[in-house]
């Protein structure tokens, strides 16, 4: 009996060795059939086709106080039903007691949108029509919604984002993460270098317009309430360093001013728009009986916003210092509106001086020094009044306009740039600045936010702003989830349609995606 037992035991052991080795063989085969490489984080890798492959490793360098990403591209020979990236603490080489915590690493699955036709006049052949990455879905959300799968022979981009704080120790951190596909892990070496440079503040203003939030353009989202907009606004500012055009509560001058006061000291709060409205008055009829109207500013309403912002100001904290006014109702004004633009500029400056005089009458300045009084006057009469336009407007309106916001291709030559520099100098005492904007046009090779363009494009745009010393950047819309061809609301699926507000301009007018589909009560990044 003992010999029989020993024989059975030996056979079982032999069988277990065979089973174990067989499992190893299967795992090795599976590992070998899943390609993992890194790619430049400024390039988009299409779902189908080849790309410039880098080593299977993550190598990132960054300053303190910023976010920076890397990307891995996973391409399996067979379908993968479950893939996850496990991140770990990284150790500082010079002091292994210090770590870069895994909680400061976020993993995103890149979601692909089908670009049916190239953006008009965009001849960048690196990004043809086809499935292009855009939406970034945080890994836990992807897993919860069963979207951490990969089809055979398809590329799946995974963005891995690191976030440093001002307290992060400078130096080189090393370690490894693992990519686990259907239970089989591959180790990914990680090297993170943090420079001894701190990004403690943002430079330059930005105006990312949000007018479609209150319209039907929020299709696919929970609602268009003030509460949801506040979440949008605060997430854009705090998480992405983007300033939406309007401060929450913009319909009420008191609430709006209270919120400006509340956000004022936040490092990413770089600027805000003073709400403004216009109305049309009939001035005459032409010889054919056609009615001719003149557009006027609603100065009474505007006075209320200025006043509430002014009375909450104090020495060292003049709320108007971060204000600008985007004259959207005169957007890209043509010749028939030039006279009303001049009148609006004069009226607003007159209103600013009137408010200053009224504050003096109320004794507002009595408790403060004469220096503060002078600083306040310079602030309230030095608010940039922004008109989008270009050569047509400049050669007619000239220095009558406080601040021009020029489409980026209108600044391409030295002569064009010098033209705006001269106007800015002339208007320096009344807030003269130079801003620039992008929209449907111009396409590549100019910098864009178009889906079928390199990620380097939107990055270099802000470096250009710094290089040319332009004070602000304006982008016309962020949330046009449902705005279809030529501005008609037509029930578009924001996760499927690559061009929304204007046909043949992929990604224009929507920089984010609604969160409701995934159970998230704020927008999802791209």
Short mmCIF file of C-alpha atoms in Angstrom, two decimals, residues 19-344:
data_model
loop_
_atom_site.label_atom_id
_atom_site.label_comp_id
_atom_site.label_asym_id
_atom_site.label_seq_id
_atom_site.Cartn_x
_atom_site.Cartn_y
_atom_site.Cartn_z
CA UNK A 19 0.70 21.62 -15.69
CA UNK A 20 2.87 24.34 -14.17
CA UNK A 21 5.29 24.35 -17.09
CA UNK A 22 2.38 24.34 -19.50
CA UNK A 23 0.97 27.43 -17.80
CA UNK A 24 4.37 29.14 -18.02
CA UNK A 25 4.53 28.34 -21.68
CA UNK A 26 1.05 29.79 -22.28
CA UNK A 27 1.91 32.90 -20.32
CA UNK A 28 5.14 33.40 -22.24
CA UNK A 29 3.32 32.97 -25.52
CA UNK A 30 0.67 35.46 -24.43
CA UNK A 31 3.34 37.93 -23.35
CA UNK A 32 5.08 37.58 -26.67
CA UNK A 33 1.86 38.23 -28.59
CA UNK A 34 1.19 41.54 -26.84
CA UNK A 35 3.42 44.37 -28.01
CA UNK A 36 3.96 47.25 -25.59
CA UNK A 37 5.94 50.32 -26.58
CA UNK A 38 6.04 53.93 -25.57
CA UNK A 39 5.46 56.81 -27.96
CA UNK A 40 6.16 60.51 -27.82
CA UNK A 41 3.59 62.22 -25.62
CA UNK A 42 3.16 64.95 -28.21
CA UNK A 43 2.00 62.48 -30.88
CA UNK A 44 -1.36 60.79 -31.34
CA UNK A 45 -1.21 57.12 -32.29
CA UNK A 46 -4.07 56.01 -34.51
CA UNK A 47 -5.97 52.87 -33.54
CA UNK A 48 -4.97 51.22 -36.80
CA UNK A 49 -1.57 51.16 -38.45
CA UNK A 50 2.05 51.64 -37.49
CA UNK A 51 3.69 54.37 -35.45
CA UNK A 52 7.15 55.45 -34.28
CA UNK A 53 7.89 52.95 -31.52
CA UNK A 54 10.08 53.84 -28.56
CA UNK A 55 11.39 51.54 -25.83
CA UNK A 56 9.05 49.71 -23.49
CA UNK A 57 9.60 52.18 -20.68
CA UNK A 58 8.25 55.41 -19.19
CA UNK A 59 10.67 58.34 -19.06
CA UNK A 60 9.28 61.70 -17.91
CA UNK A 61 10.85 64.97 -16.81
CA UNK A 62 8.92 67.85 -15.30
CA UNK A 63 8.98 70.82 -12.94
CA UNK A 64 7.37 71.09 -9.54
CA UNK A 65 3.75 72.15 -9.54
CA UNK A 66 2.65 70.72 -12.87
CA UNK A 67 1.20 67.68 -14.59
CA UNK A 68 3.04 65.77 -17.28
CA UNK A 69 2.20 62.57 -19.07
CA UNK A 70 3.65 59.66 -20.98
CA UNK A 71 1.93 57.14 -23.18
CA UNK A 72 2.18 53.42 -23.74
CA UNK A 73 0.75 51.76 -26.83
CA UNK A 74 -0.50 48.20 -26.35
CA UNK A 75 -1.08 46.09 -29.49
CA UNK A 76 -2.20 42.44 -29.03
CA UNK A 77 -2.27 39.66 -31.60
CA UNK A 78 -5.53 38.40 -30.08
CA UNK A 79 -8.46 40.01 -28.31
CA UNK A 80 -7.72 41.15 -24.75
CA UNK A 81 -10.74 41.07 -22.45
CA UNK A 82 -9.18 42.74 -19.43
CA UNK A 83 -6.18 45.06 -19.24
CA UNK A 84 -5.07 47.16 -16.31
CA UNK A 85 -2.01 49.22 -15.42
CA UNK A 86 -0.82 48.82 -11.83
CA UNK A 87 1.20 51.78 -10.61
CA UNK A 88 3.59 51.81 -7.65
CA UNK A 89 5.52 54.30 -5.55
CA UNK A 90 8.76 55.47 -7.13
CA UNK A 91 11.93 55.92 -5.06
CA UNK A 92 14.23 58.92 -5.14
CA UNK A 93 17.70 57.69 -6.16
CA UNK A 94 19.56 60.15 -3.93
CA UNK A 95 17.41 59.35 -0.90
CA UNK A 96 15.50 56.08 -1.06
CA UNK A 97 13.50 57.09 2.01
CA UNK A 98 11.69 59.61 -0.18
CA UNK A 99 9.11 58.46 -2.67
CA UNK A 100 6.93 59.77 -5.45
CA UNK A 101 3.56 58.40 -4.29
CA UNK A 102 1.42 56.31 -6.60
CA UNK A 103 -1.55 58.46 -5.60
CA UNK A 104 -0.01 61.20 -7.76
CA UNK A 105 -0.14 58.99 -10.86
CA UNK A 106 -3.32 58.76 -12.96
CA UNK A 107 -3.90 56.20 -15.71
CA UNK A 108 -6.20 57.01 -18.63
CA UNK A 109 -7.47 54.83 -21.46
CA UNK A 110 -7.49 56.69 -24.75
CA UNK A 111 -10.86 56.44 -26.49
CA UNK A 112 -11.02 56.64 -30.28
CA UNK A 113 -13.32 58.74 -32.43
CA UNK A 114 -13.82 58.07 -36.12
CA UNK A 115 -12.61 60.99 -38.24
CA UNK A 116 -14.59 60.45 -41.42
CA UNK A 117 -12.96 63.22 -43.43
CA UNK A 118 -9.86 65.31 -42.85
CA UNK A 119 -10.28 68.86 -41.57
CA UNK A 120 -10.59 71.08 -44.64
CA UNK A 121 -7.22 72.33 -45.95
CA UNK A 122 -5.35 70.17 -43.42
CA UNK A 123 -2.76 68.20 -45.39
CA UNK A 124 -0.95 66.65 -42.40
CA UNK A 125 -0.61 63.09 -43.66
CA UNK A 126 0.53 61.82 -40.25
CA UNK A 127 -3.09 62.00 -39.15
CA UNK A 128 -5.31 60.58 -41.90
CA UNK A 129 -9.00 59.88 -41.58
CA UNK A 130 -9.77 56.99 -39.26
CA UNK A 131 -10.01 56.18 -35.57
CA UNK A 132 -8.06 58.85 -33.70
CA UNK A 133 -7.53 59.09 -29.92
CA UNK A 134 -9.21 62.02 -28.17
CA UNK A 135 -11.31 61.30 -25.05
CA UNK A 136 -9.28 60.30 -21.98
CA UNK A 137 -11.13 57.87 -19.69
CA UNK A 138 -9.66 57.40 -16.24
CA UNK A 139 -8.80 53.73 -15.67
CA UNK A 140 -11.21 53.06 -12.81
CA UNK A 141 -14.06 54.47 -14.92
CA UNK A 142 -13.01 52.34 -17.88
CA UNK A 143 -12.95 49.20 -15.72
CA UNK A 144 -16.33 50.02 -14.17
CA UNK A 145 -17.86 50.42 -17.63
CA UNK A 146 -16.11 47.34 -19.05
CA UNK A 147 -14.12 49.44 -21.53
CA UNK A 148 -10.65 48.15 -20.64
CA UNK A 149 -10.55 45.77 -23.60
CA UNK A 150 -8.51 45.67 -26.80
CA UNK A 151 -9.41 44.12 -30.11
CA UNK A 152 -6.84 41.98 -31.89
CA UNK A 153 -4.22 43.87 -33.90
CA UNK A 154 -5.57 47.26 -32.74
CA UNK A 155 -3.48 49.89 -30.97
CA UNK A 156 -4.67 50.96 -27.54
CA UNK A 157 -3.10 54.11 -26.17
CA UNK A 158 -2.74 54.45 -22.40
CA UNK A 159 -1.84 57.85 -20.98
CA UNK A 160 -0.03 57.88 -17.64
CA UNK A 161 -0.02 61.28 -15.96
CA UNK A 162 2.22 62.41 -13.12
CA UNK A 163 1.39 65.34 -10.84
CA UNK A 164 4.01 67.16 -8.80
CA UNK A 165 3.42 69.74 -6.08
CA UNK A 166 5.61 72.59 -4.91
CA UNK A 167 6.73 70.28 -2.09
CA UNK A 168 7.88 67.43 -4.34
CA UNK A 169 11.60 66.82 -3.82
CA UNK A 170 13.72 67.45 -6.90
CA UNK A 171 15.71 64.55 -8.32
CA UNK A 172 15.36 61.29 -10.22
CA UNK A 173 12.76 58.73 -9.14
CA UNK A 174 12.82 55.14 -10.41
CA UNK A 175 10.67 52.06 -10.15
CA UNK A 176 8.34 50.05 -12.32
CA UNK A 177 4.68 49.73 -13.20
CA UNK A 178 3.02 46.61 -14.58
CA UNK A 179 0.64 46.15 -17.47
CA UNK A 180 -1.59 43.15 -16.81
CA UNK A 181 -3.45 41.76 -19.83
CA UNK A 182 -5.82 38.85 -19.17
CA UNK A 183 -3.86 38.00 -16.04
CA UNK A 184 -0.39 38.15 -17.61
CA UNK A 185 1.89 40.94 -16.39
CA UNK A 186 4.66 42.82 -18.15
CA UNK A 187 6.91 45.09 -16.13
CA UNK A 188 7.49 48.63 -17.39
CA UNK A 189 10.59 50.48 -16.09
CA UNK A 190 9.79 54.02 -14.94
CA UNK A 191 12.12 57.00 -14.61
CA UNK A 192 10.76 60.34 -13.43
CA UNK A 193 13.03 63.37 -13.19
CA UNK A 194 11.72 66.37 -11.25
CA UNK A 195 13.66 69.57 -11.88
CA UNK A 196 14.34 72.01 -9.08
CA UNK A 197 12.04 74.53 -10.77
CA UNK A 198 8.64 75.49 -9.38
CA UNK A 199 5.69 76.57 -11.50
CA UNK A 200 3.98 78.67 -8.87
CA UNK A 201 1.79 80.84 -11.08
CA UNK A 202 0.28 81.03 -14.54
CA UNK A 203 1.29 83.71 -17.00
CA UNK A 204 -1.14 85.29 -19.43
CA UNK A 205 -4.91 85.19 -19.48
CA UNK A 206 -7.23 82.88 -21.35
CA UNK A 207 -10.90 83.06 -22.30
CA UNK A 208 -12.42 79.70 -23.15
CA UNK A 209 -15.96 80.59 -24.16
CA UNK A 210 -18.88 78.68 -22.74
CA UNK A 211 -21.97 80.20 -24.33
CA UNK A 212 -23.44 76.84 -25.39
CA UNK A 213 -23.64 75.66 -21.77
CA UNK A 214 -27.07 77.22 -21.31
CA UNK A 215 -28.27 76.10 -24.72
CA UNK A 216 -29.27 72.72 -26.10
CA UNK A 217 -25.60 72.10 -26.78
CA UNK A 218 -25.20 70.25 -23.49
CA UNK A 219 -26.85 67.12 -24.90
CA UNK A 220 -25.59 64.02 -23.12
CA UNK A 221 -24.95 65.88 -19.87
CA UNK A 222 -27.00 65.84 -16.68
CA UNK A 223 -28.43 69.34 -17.00
CA UNK A 224 -27.45 72.97 -17.59
CA UNK A 225 -27.95 74.20 -14.04
CA UNK A 226 -25.82 76.76 -12.26
CA UNK A 227 -24.60 73.98 -9.96
CA UNK A 228 -23.26 71.91 -12.84
CA UNK A 229 -21.65 74.94 -14.48
CA UNK A 230 -19.88 75.73 -11.21
CA UNK A 231 -18.40 72.21 -11.20
CA UNK A 232 -17.31 72.69 -14.80
CA UNK A 233 -15.75 76.06 -14.02
CA UNK A 234 -13.85 74.94 -10.93
CA UNK A 235 -12.61 71.72 -12.53
CA UNK A 236 -11.38 73.60 -15.63
CA UNK A 237 -9.55 76.12 -13.46
CA UNK A 238 -8.12 73.85 -10.77
CA UNK A 239 -7.47 70.63 -12.67
CA UNK A 240 -6.62 71.91 -16.16
CA UNK A 241 -5.50 75.54 -15.69
CA UNK A 242 -8.15 76.73 -18.13
CA UNK A 243 -10.26 79.82 -17.44
CA UNK A 244 -13.79 79.64 -18.75
CA UNK A 245 -15.18 82.93 -19.95
CA UNK A 246 -17.82 83.54 -17.28
CA UNK A 247 -17.54 83.31 -13.51
CA UNK A 248 -20.38 81.26 -11.93
CA UNK A 249 -23.38 83.43 -11.10
CA UNK A 250 -22.84 85.78 -14.01
CA UNK A 251 -26.58 86.53 -14.29
CA UNK A 252 -26.47 88.37 -10.94
CA UNK A 253 -23.83 91.13 -10.49
CA UNK A 254 -23.69 90.59 -6.72
CA UNK A 255 -23.24 86.81 -6.93
CA UNK A 256 -20.73 87.14 -9.75
CA UNK A 257 -18.64 89.68 -7.81
CA UNK A 258 -18.77 87.53 -4.68
CA UNK A 259 -17.39 84.60 -6.68
CA UNK A 260 -14.60 86.71 -8.19
CA UNK A 261 -13.67 87.67 -4.63
CA UNK A 262 -13.83 84.00 -3.59
CA UNK A 263 -11.59 82.74 -6.42
CA UNK A 264 -9.27 85.73 -6.58
CA UNK A 265 -6.36 84.25 -4.61
CA UNK A 266 -6.39 80.86 -6.33
CA UNK A 267 -3.15 80.49 -8.33
CA UNK A 268 -4.94 79.39 -11.50
CA UNK A 269 -7.49 82.23 -11.41
CA UNK A 270 -5.84 84.46 -14.00
CA UNK A 271 -8.78 86.41 -15.36
CA UNK A 272 -12.51 86.71 -15.94
CA UNK A 273 -14.94 88.33 -18.34
CA UNK A 274 -17.22 91.17 -17.29
CA UNK A 275 -20.67 90.25 -18.70
CA UNK A 276 -21.95 92.75 -21.24
CA UNK A 277 -25.06 93.05 -23.34
CA UNK A 278 -26.23 95.12 -26.29
CA UNK A 279 -29.53 96.22 -27.80
CA UNK A 280 -30.47 97.52 -31.24
CA UNK A 281 -32.26 100.79 -31.94
CA UNK A 282 -33.84 101.79 -35.23
CA UNK A 283 -32.10 104.89 -36.58
CA UNK A 284 -33.44 105.21 -40.14
CA UNK A 285 -34.64 103.51 -43.27
CA UNK A 286 -32.69 103.47 -46.50
CA UNK A 287 -34.08 104.47 -49.90
CA UNK A 288 -35.46 100.95 -50.35
CA UNK A 289 -37.30 101.02 -47.04
CA UNK A 290 -34.87 98.69 -45.30
CA UNK A 291 -34.57 99.37 -41.59
CA UNK A 292 -31.12 100.34 -40.31
CA UNK A 293 -30.29 99.62 -36.69
CA UNK A 294 -27.51 100.74 -34.38
CA UNK A 295 -26.14 98.43 -31.70
CA UNK A 296 -25.70 100.02 -28.27
CA UNK A 297 -24.22 98.76 -25.00
CA UNK A 298 -26.58 98.22 -22.06
CA UNK A 299 -24.65 100.60 -19.85
CA UNK A 300 -27.01 100.43 -16.88
CA UNK A 301 -26.57 96.69 -16.59
CA UNK A 302 -22.82 97.02 -17.11
CA UNK A 303 -22.64 99.67 -14.38
CA UNK A 304 -23.98 97.14 -11.85
CA UNK A 305 -21.18 94.64 -12.58
CA UNK A 306 -18.48 97.28 -12.35
CA UNK A 307 -19.91 98.66 -9.14
CA UNK A 308 -20.15 95.33 -7.31
CA UNK A 309 -16.59 94.44 -8.32
CA UNK A 310 -15.34 97.88 -7.30
CA UNK A 311 -16.84 98.04 -3.80
CA UNK A 312 -15.35 94.64 -2.91
CA UNK A 313 -11.86 95.81 -3.84
CA UNK A 314 -9.29 97.01 -1.32
CA UNK A 315 -5.55 97.79 -1.25
CA UNK A 316 -3.52 94.92 -2.64
CA UNK A 317 -6.67 93.27 -3.93
CA UNK A 318 -8.31 95.29 -6.69
CA UNK A 319 -10.69 92.77 -8.25
CA UNK A 320 -10.74 94.67 -11.54
CA UNK A 321 -7.03 93.96 -12.05
CA UNK A 322 -7.89 90.51 -13.44
CA UNK A 323 -10.90 91.63 -15.48
CA UNK A 324 -11.31 91.88 -19.23
CA UNK A 325 -14.37 92.43 -21.38
CA UNK A 326 -14.94 90.29 -24.46
CA UNK A 327 -17.23 92.28 -26.77
CA UNK A 328 -18.79 89.17 -28.24
CA UNK A 329 -21.71 91.08 -29.77
CA UNK A 330 -19.22 92.86 -32.04
CA UNK A 331 -17.36 89.64 -32.83
CA UNK A 332 -15.29 90.00 -36.02
CA UNK A 333 -17.19 93.23 -36.73
CA UNK A 334 -17.52 94.28 -40.34
CA UNK A 335 -17.73 97.79 -41.80
CA UNK A 336 -21.42 98.29 -41.02
CA UNK A 337 -20.66 98.00 -37.31
CA UNK A 338 -17.43 99.99 -37.13
CA UNK A 339 -19.18 103.17 -35.99
CA UNK A 340 -20.98 101.35 -33.18
CA UNK A 341 -17.73 99.72 -32.08
CA UNK A 342 -16.16 103.16 -31.68
CA UNK A 343 -19.17 104.36 -29.74
CA UNK A 344 -19.09 101.30 -27.48
#
